[in-house]
mmCIF file of C-alpha atoms in Angstrom:
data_model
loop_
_atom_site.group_PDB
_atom_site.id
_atom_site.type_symbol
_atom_site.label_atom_id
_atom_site.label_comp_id
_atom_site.label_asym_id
_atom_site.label_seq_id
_atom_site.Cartn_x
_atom_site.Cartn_y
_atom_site.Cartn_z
ATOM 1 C CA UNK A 1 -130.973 -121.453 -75.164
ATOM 2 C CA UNK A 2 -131.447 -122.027 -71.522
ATOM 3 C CA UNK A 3 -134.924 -123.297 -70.234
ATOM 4 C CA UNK A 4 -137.320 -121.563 -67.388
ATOM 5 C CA UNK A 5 -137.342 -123.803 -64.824
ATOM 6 C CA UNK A 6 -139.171 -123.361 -61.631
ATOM 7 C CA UNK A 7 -136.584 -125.369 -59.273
ATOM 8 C CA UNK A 8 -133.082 -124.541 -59.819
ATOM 9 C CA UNK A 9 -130.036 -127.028 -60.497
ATOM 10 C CA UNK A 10 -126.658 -125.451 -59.971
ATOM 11 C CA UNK A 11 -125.566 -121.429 -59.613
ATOM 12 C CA UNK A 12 -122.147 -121.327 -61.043
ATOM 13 C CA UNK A 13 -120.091 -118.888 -58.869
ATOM 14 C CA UNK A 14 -117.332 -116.805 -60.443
ATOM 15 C CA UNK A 15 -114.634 -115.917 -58.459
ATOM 16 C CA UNK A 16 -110.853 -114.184 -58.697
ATOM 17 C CA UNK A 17 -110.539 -114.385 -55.075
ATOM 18 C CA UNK A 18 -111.284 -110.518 -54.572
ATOM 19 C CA UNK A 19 -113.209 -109.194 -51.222
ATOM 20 C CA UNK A 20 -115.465 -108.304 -53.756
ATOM 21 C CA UNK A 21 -115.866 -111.697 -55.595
ATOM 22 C CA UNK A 22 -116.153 -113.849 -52.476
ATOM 23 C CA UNK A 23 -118.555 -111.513 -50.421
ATOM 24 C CA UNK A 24 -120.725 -112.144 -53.453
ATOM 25 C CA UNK A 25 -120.102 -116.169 -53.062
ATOM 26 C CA UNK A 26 -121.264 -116.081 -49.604
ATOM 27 C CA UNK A 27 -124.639 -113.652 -50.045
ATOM 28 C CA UNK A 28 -125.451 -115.593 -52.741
ATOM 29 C CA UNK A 29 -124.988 -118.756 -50.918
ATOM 30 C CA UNK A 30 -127.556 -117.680 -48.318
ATOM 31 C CA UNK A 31 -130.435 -118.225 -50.794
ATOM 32 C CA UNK A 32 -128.972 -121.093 -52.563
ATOM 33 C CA UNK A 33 -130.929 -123.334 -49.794
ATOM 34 C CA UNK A 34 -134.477 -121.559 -50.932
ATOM 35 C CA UNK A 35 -133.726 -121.949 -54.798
ATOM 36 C CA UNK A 36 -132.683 -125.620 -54.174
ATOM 37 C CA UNK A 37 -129.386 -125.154 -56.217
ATOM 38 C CA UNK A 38 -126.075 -126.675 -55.818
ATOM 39 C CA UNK A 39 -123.389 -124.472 -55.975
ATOM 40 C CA UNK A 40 -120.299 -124.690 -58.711
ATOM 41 C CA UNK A 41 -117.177 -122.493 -57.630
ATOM 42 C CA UNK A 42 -115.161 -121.305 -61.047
ATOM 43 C CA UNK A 43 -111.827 -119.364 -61.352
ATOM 44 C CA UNK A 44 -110.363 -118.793 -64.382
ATOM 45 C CA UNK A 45 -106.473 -118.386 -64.879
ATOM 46 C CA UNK A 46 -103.516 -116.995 -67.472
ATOM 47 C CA UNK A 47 -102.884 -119.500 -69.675
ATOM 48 C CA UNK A 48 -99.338 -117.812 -70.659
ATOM 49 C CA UNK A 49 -97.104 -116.433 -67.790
ATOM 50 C CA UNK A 50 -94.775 -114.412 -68.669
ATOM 51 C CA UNK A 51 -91.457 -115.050 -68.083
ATOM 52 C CA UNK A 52 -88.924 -111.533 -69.392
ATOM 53 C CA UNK A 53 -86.231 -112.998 -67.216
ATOM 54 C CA UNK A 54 -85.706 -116.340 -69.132
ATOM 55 C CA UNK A 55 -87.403 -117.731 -71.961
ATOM 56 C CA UNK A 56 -87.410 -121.457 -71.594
ATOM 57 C CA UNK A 57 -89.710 -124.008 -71.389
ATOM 58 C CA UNK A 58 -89.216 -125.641 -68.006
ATOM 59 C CA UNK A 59 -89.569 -122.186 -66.329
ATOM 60 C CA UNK A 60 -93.141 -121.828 -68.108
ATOM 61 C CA UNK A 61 -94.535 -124.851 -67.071
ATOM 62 C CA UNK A 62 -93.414 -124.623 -63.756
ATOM 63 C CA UNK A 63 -94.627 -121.399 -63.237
ATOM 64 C CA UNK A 64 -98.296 -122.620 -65.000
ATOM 65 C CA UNK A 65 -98.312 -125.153 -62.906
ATOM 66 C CA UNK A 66 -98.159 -123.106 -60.123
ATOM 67 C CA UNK A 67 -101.006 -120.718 -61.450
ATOM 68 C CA UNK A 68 -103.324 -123.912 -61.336
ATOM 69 C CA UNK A 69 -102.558 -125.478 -58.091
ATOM 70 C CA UNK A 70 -102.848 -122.152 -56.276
ATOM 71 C CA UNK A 71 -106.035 -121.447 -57.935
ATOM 72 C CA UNK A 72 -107.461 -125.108 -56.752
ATOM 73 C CA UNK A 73 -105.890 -124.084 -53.387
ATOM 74 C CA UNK A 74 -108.184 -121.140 -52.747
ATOM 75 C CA UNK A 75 -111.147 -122.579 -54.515
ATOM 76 C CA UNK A 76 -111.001 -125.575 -51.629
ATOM 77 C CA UNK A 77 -110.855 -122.377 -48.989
ATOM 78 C CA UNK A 78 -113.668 -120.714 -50.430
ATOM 79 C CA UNK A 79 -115.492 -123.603 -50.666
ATOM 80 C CA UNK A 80 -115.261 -124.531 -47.299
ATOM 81 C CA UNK A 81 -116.221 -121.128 -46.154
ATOM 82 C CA UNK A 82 -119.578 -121.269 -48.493
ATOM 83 C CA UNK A 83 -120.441 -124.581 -46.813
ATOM 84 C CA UNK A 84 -120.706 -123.378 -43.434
ATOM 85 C CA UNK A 85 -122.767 -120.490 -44.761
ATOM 86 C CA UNK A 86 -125.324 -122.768 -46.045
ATOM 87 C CA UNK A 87 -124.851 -124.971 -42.783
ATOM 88 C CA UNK A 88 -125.829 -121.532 -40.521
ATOM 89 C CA UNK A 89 -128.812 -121.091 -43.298
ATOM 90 C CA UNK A 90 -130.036 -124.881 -43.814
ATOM 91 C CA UNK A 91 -133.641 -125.173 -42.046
ATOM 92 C CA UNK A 92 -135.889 -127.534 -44.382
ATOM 93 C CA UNK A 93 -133.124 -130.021 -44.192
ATOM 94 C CA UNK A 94 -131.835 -129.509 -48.248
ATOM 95 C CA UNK A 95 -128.084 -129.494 -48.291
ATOM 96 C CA UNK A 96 -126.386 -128.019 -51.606
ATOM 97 C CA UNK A 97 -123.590 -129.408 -52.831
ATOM 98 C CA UNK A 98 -120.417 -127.256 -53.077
ATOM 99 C CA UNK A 99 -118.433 -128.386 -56.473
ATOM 100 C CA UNK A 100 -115.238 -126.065 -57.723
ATOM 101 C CA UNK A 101 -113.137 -126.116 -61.111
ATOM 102 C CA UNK A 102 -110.601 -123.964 -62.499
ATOM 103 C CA UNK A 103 -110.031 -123.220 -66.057
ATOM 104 C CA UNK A 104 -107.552 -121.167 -68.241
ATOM 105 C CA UNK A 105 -108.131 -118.963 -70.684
ATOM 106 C CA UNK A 106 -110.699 -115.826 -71.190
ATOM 107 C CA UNK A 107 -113.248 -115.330 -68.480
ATOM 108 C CA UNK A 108 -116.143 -115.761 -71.018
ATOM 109 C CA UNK A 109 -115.279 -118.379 -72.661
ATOM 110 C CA UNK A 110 -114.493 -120.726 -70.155
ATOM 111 C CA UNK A 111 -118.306 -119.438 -69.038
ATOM 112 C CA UNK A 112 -120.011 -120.468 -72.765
ATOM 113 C CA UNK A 113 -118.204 -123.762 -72.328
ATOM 114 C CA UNK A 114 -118.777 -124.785 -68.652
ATOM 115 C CA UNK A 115 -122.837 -123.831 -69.812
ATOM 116 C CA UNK A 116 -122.456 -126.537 -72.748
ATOM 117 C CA UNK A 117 -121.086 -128.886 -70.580
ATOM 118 C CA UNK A 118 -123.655 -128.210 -67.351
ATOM 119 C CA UNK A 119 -126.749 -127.648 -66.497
ATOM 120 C CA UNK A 120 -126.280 -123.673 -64.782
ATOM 121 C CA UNK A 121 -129.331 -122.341 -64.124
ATOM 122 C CA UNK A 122 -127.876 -118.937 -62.628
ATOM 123 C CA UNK A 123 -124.349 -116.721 -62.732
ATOM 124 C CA UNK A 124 -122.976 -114.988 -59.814
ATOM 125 C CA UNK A 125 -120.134 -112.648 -59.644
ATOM 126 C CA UNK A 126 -118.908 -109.627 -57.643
ATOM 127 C CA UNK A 127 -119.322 -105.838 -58.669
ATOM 128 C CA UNK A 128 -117.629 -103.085 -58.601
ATOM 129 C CA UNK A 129 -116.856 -100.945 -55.572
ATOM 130 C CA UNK A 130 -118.261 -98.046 -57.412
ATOM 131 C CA UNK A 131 -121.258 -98.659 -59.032
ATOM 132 C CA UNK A 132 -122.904 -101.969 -59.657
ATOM 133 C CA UNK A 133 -124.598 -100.857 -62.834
ATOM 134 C CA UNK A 134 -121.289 -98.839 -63.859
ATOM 135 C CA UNK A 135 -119.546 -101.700 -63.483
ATOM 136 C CA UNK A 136 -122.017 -103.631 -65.234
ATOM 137 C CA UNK A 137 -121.975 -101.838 -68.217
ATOM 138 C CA UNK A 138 -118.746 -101.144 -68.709
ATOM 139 C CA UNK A 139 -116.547 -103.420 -66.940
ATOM 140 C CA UNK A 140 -115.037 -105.835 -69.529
ATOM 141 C CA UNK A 141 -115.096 -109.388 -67.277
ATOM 142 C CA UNK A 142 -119.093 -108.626 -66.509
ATOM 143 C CA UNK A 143 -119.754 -107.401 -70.102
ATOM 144 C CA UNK A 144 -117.669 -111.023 -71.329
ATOM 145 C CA UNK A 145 -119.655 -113.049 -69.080
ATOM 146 C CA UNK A 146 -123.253 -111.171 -69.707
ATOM 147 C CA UNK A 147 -122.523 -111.715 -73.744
ATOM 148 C CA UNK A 148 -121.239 -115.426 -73.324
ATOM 149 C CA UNK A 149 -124.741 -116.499 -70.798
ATOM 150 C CA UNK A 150 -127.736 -117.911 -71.183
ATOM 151 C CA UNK A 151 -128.950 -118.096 -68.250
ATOM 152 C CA UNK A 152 -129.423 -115.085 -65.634
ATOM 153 C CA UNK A 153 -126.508 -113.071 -64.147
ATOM 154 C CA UNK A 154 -126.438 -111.629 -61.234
ATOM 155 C CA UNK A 155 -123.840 -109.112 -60.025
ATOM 156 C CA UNK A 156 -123.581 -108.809 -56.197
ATOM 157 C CA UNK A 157 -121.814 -105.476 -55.419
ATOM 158 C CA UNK A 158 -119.741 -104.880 -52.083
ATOM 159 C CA UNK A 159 -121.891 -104.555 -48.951
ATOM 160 C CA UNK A 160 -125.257 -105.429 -50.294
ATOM 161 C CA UNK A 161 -126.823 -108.482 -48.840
ATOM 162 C CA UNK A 162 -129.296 -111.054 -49.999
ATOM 163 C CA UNK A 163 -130.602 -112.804 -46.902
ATOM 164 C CA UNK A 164 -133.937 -111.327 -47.367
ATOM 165 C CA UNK A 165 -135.256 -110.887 -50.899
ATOM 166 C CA UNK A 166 -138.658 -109.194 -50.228
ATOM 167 C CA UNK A 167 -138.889 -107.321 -53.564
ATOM 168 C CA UNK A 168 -137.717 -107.384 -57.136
ATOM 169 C CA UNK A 169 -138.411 -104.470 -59.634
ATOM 170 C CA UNK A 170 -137.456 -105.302 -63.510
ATOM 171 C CA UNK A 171 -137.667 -103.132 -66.649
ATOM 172 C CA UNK A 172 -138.792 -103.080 -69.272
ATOM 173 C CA UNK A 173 -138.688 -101.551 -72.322
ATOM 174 C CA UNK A 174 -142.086 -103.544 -74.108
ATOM 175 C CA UNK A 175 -139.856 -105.710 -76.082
ATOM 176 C CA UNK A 176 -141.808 -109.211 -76.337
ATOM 177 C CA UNK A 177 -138.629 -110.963 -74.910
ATOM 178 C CA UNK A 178 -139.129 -109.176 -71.807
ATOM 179 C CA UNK A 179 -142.485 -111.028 -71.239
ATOM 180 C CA UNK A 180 -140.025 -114.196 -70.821
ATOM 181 C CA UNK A 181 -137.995 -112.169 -68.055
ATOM 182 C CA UNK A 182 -141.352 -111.716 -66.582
ATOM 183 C CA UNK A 183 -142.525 -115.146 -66.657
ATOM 184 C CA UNK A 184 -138.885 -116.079 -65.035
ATOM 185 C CA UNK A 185 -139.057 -114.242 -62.098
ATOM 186 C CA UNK A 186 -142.746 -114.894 -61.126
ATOM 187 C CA UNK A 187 -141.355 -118.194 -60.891
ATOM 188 C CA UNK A 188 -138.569 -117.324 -58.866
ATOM 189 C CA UNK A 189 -141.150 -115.005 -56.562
ATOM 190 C CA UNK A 190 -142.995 -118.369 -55.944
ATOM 191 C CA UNK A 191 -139.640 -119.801 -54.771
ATOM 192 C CA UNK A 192 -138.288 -117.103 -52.421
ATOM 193 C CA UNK A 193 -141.684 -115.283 -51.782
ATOM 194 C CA UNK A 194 -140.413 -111.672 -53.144
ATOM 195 C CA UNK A 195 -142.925 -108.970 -54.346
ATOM 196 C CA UNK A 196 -142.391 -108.535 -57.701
ATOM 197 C CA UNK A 197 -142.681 -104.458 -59.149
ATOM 198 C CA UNK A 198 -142.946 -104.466 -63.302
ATOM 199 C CA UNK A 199 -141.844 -101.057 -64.636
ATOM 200 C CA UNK A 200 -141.972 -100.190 -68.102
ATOM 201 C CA UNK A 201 -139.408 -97.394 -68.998
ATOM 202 C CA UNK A 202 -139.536 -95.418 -71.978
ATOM 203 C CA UNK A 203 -137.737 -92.031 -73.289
ATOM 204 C CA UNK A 204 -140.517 -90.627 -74.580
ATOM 205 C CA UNK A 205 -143.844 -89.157 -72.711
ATOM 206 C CA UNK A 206 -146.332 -90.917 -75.533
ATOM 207 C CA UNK A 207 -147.359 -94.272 -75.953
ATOM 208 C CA UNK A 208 -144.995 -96.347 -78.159
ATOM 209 C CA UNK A 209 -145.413 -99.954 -79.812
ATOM 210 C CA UNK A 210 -148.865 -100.757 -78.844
ATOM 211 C CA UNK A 211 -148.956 -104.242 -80.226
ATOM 212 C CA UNK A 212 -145.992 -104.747 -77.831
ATOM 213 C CA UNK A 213 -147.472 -102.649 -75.042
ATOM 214 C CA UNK A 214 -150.946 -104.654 -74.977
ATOM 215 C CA UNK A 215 -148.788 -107.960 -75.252
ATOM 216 C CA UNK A 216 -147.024 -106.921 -72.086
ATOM 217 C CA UNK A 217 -150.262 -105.791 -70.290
ATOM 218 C CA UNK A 218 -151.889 -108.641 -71.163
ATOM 219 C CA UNK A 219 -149.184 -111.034 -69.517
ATOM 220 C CA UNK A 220 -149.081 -108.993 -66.397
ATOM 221 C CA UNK A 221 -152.876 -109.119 -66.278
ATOM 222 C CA UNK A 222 -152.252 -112.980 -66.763
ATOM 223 C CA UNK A 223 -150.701 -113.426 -63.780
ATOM 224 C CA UNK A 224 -152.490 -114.829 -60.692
ATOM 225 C CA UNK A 225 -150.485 -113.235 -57.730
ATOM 226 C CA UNK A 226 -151.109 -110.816 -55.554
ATOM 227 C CA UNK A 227 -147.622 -109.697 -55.195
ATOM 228 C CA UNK A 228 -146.951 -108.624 -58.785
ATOM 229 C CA UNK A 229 -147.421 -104.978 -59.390
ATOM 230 C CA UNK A 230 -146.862 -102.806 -62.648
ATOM 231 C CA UNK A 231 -146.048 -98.794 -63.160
ATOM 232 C CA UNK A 232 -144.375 -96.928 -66.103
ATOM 233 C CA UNK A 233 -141.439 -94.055 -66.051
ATOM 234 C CA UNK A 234 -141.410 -92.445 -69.228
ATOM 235 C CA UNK A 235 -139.413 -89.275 -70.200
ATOM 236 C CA UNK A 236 -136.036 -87.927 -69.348
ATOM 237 C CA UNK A 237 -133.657 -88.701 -66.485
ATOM 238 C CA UNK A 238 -134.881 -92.548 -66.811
ATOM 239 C CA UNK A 239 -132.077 -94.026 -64.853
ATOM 240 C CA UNK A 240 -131.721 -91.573 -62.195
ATOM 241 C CA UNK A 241 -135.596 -91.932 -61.865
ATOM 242 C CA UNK A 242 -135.373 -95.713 -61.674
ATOM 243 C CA UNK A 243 -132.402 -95.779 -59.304
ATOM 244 C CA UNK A 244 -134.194 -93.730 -57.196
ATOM 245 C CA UNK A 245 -137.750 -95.922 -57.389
ATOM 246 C CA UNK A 246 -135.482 -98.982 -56.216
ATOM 247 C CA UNK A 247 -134.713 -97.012 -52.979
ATOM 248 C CA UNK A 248 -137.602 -95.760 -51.884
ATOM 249 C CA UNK A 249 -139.735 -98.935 -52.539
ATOM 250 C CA UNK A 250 -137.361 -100.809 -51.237
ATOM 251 C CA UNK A 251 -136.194 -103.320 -53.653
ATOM 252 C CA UNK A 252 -133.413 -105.776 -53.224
ATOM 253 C CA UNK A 253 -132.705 -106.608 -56.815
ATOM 254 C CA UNK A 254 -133.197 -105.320 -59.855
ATOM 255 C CA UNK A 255 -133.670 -106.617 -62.977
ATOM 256 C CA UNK A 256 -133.211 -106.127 -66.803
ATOM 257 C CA UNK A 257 -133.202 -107.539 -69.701
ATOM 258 C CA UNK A 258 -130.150 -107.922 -71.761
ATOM 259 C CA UNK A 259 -130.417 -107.042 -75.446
ATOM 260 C CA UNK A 260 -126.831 -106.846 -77.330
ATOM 261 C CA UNK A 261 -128.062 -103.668 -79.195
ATOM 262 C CA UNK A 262 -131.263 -102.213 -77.932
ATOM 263 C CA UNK A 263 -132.821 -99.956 -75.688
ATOM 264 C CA UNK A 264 -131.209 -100.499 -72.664
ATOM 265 C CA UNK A 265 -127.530 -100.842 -74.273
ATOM 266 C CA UNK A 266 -127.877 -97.275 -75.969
ATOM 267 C CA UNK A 267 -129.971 -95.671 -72.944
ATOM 268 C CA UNK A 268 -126.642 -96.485 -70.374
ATOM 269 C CA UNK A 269 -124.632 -95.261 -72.883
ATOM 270 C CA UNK A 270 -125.679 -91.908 -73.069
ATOM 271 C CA UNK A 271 -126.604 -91.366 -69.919
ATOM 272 C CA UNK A 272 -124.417 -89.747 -67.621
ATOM 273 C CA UNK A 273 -123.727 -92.709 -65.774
ATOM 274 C CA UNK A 274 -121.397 -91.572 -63.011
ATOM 275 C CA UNK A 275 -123.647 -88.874 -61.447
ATOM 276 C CA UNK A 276 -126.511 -91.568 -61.927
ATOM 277 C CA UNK A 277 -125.325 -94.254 -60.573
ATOM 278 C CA UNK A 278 -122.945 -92.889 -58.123
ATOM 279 C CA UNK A 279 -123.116 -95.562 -54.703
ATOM 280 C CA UNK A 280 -125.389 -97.517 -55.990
ATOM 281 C CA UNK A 281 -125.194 -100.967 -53.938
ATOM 282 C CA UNK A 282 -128.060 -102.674 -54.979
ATOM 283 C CA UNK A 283 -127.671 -105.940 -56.767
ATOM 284 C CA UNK A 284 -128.421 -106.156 -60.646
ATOM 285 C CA UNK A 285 -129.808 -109.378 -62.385
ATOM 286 C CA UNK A 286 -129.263 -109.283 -66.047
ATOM 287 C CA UNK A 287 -131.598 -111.610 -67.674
ATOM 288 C CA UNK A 288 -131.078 -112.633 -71.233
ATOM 289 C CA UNK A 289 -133.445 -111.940 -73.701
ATOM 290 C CA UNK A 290 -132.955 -115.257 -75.195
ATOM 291 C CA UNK A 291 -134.484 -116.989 -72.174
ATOM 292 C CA UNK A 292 -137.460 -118.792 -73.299
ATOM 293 C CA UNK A 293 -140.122 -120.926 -71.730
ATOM 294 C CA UNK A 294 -139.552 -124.681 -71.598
#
């Protein structure tokens, strides 16, 4: 399990070499300067071309070959581009390095072994051009990467930008795990400087696990900063209702905790997520809820 830390180490980037994926590179990389991370580019590759023309060997290989030095190709291209992103963004004279590798095989498990192998502190990939939460939920390469992490994800739909972070909003649903997610980003707030809103969302208009509840309270009332703040949506409509408390306070992320079965999961799942979530650009951090403190 991955470690709060309050000074990051390396945000691995994940890439296909979609508009989508690389305007997601390059927003992320404006911050990476501010979390003091190093950036590691990663595409990921079919391990098995297929061939229906001819069936040999030679063929294959060639053709794998190919797969892999094109991938390195663009990941050299996109890393050059990311480098003079952070060159336009450099001011307190920190300079991230800009690594890349390219793997074959499934998505997320080239993720769960390049987190064995390396000290990623954060995941950053593209979203849909829909819905960033639709595409959270139920796209199968952000659902494969969100399941194989343990470390925060964040998913960077088109057009939305990250060279101001002023404010953060996470829910919560008063599981204790959640006070980890908590303690994360109020070190990340001390890093960039963002406002940090706390909302607890429930279904229900009564008060629910109070052990849980005062646990939650009391962390919140724990914390020494003036720009944390804490308010509750309970009853129906909860995502609508949240969606629309990002936009009107202003918030440039949001963030939840990721349970694999749990509130959350079954809440987005019968919702009715399309008339939701409908051009929704704002960019979702999925926190894991096996984060723990170091």
């Amino acid at each position: 399990m991955q470690s709060i830390k309050a000074v990051m180490k390396t945000i691995l980037m994940l890439t296909d070499f979609s508009g989508n994926a690389t305007h997601a590179a390059r927003a992320a990389a404006t911050v990476v300067e501010k979390l003091h991370a190093d950036i590691l580019l990663f595409n990921t590759y079919y391990d098995h071309p297929i061939l229906p023309a001819y069936g040999g060997g030679p063929w294959v290989v060639e053709e794998f070959v190919f797969r892999k030095e094109d991938s390195t190709a663009q990941l050299s291209h996109l890393a050059i581009q990311l480098r003079h992103v952070i060159a336009d963004q450099t001011k307190n004279g920190f300079r991230p390095k800009t690594d890349y590798q390219s793997g074959e095989g499934s998505l997320g498990e080239n993720v769960e072994v390049i987190l064995k192998d390396k000290a990623i502190d954060m995941i950053v990939m593209g979203g849909s051009t829909n819905s960033g939460l639709e595409h959270l939920f139920f796209g199968s390469d952000t659902m494969d990467v969100i399941n194989h992490a343990n470390c925060p994800v964040l998913v960077i739909p088109p057009k939305a930008l990250l060279k101001k972070i002023n404010k953060v909003t996470v829910a919560t649903a008063f599981e204790l795990a959640d006070i980890n997610a908590i303690t994360y980003l109020v070190g990340l707030a001390k890093n960039i400087g963002f406002e940090l809103e706390i909302v607890h969302v429930s279904l229900t208009e009564k008060d629910e696990e109070p052990v849980k509840e005062r646990a939650i309270h009391n962390r919140v009332r724990a914390i020494k900063q003036a720009n944390v703040t804490y308010q509750q949506i309970r009853g129906k409509d909860v995502i609508k209702r949240l969606k629309g408390m990002c936009k009107d306070n202003g918030s440039d992320i949001l963030a939840l905790v990721h349970y694999q079965h749990g509130f959350f999961a079954d809440i987005f799942r019968t919702s009715n997520t399309e008339q939701a979530l409908s051009g929704n650009h704002l960019p979702i951090m999925v926190i894991p809820s096996q984060l723990i403190n170091p």
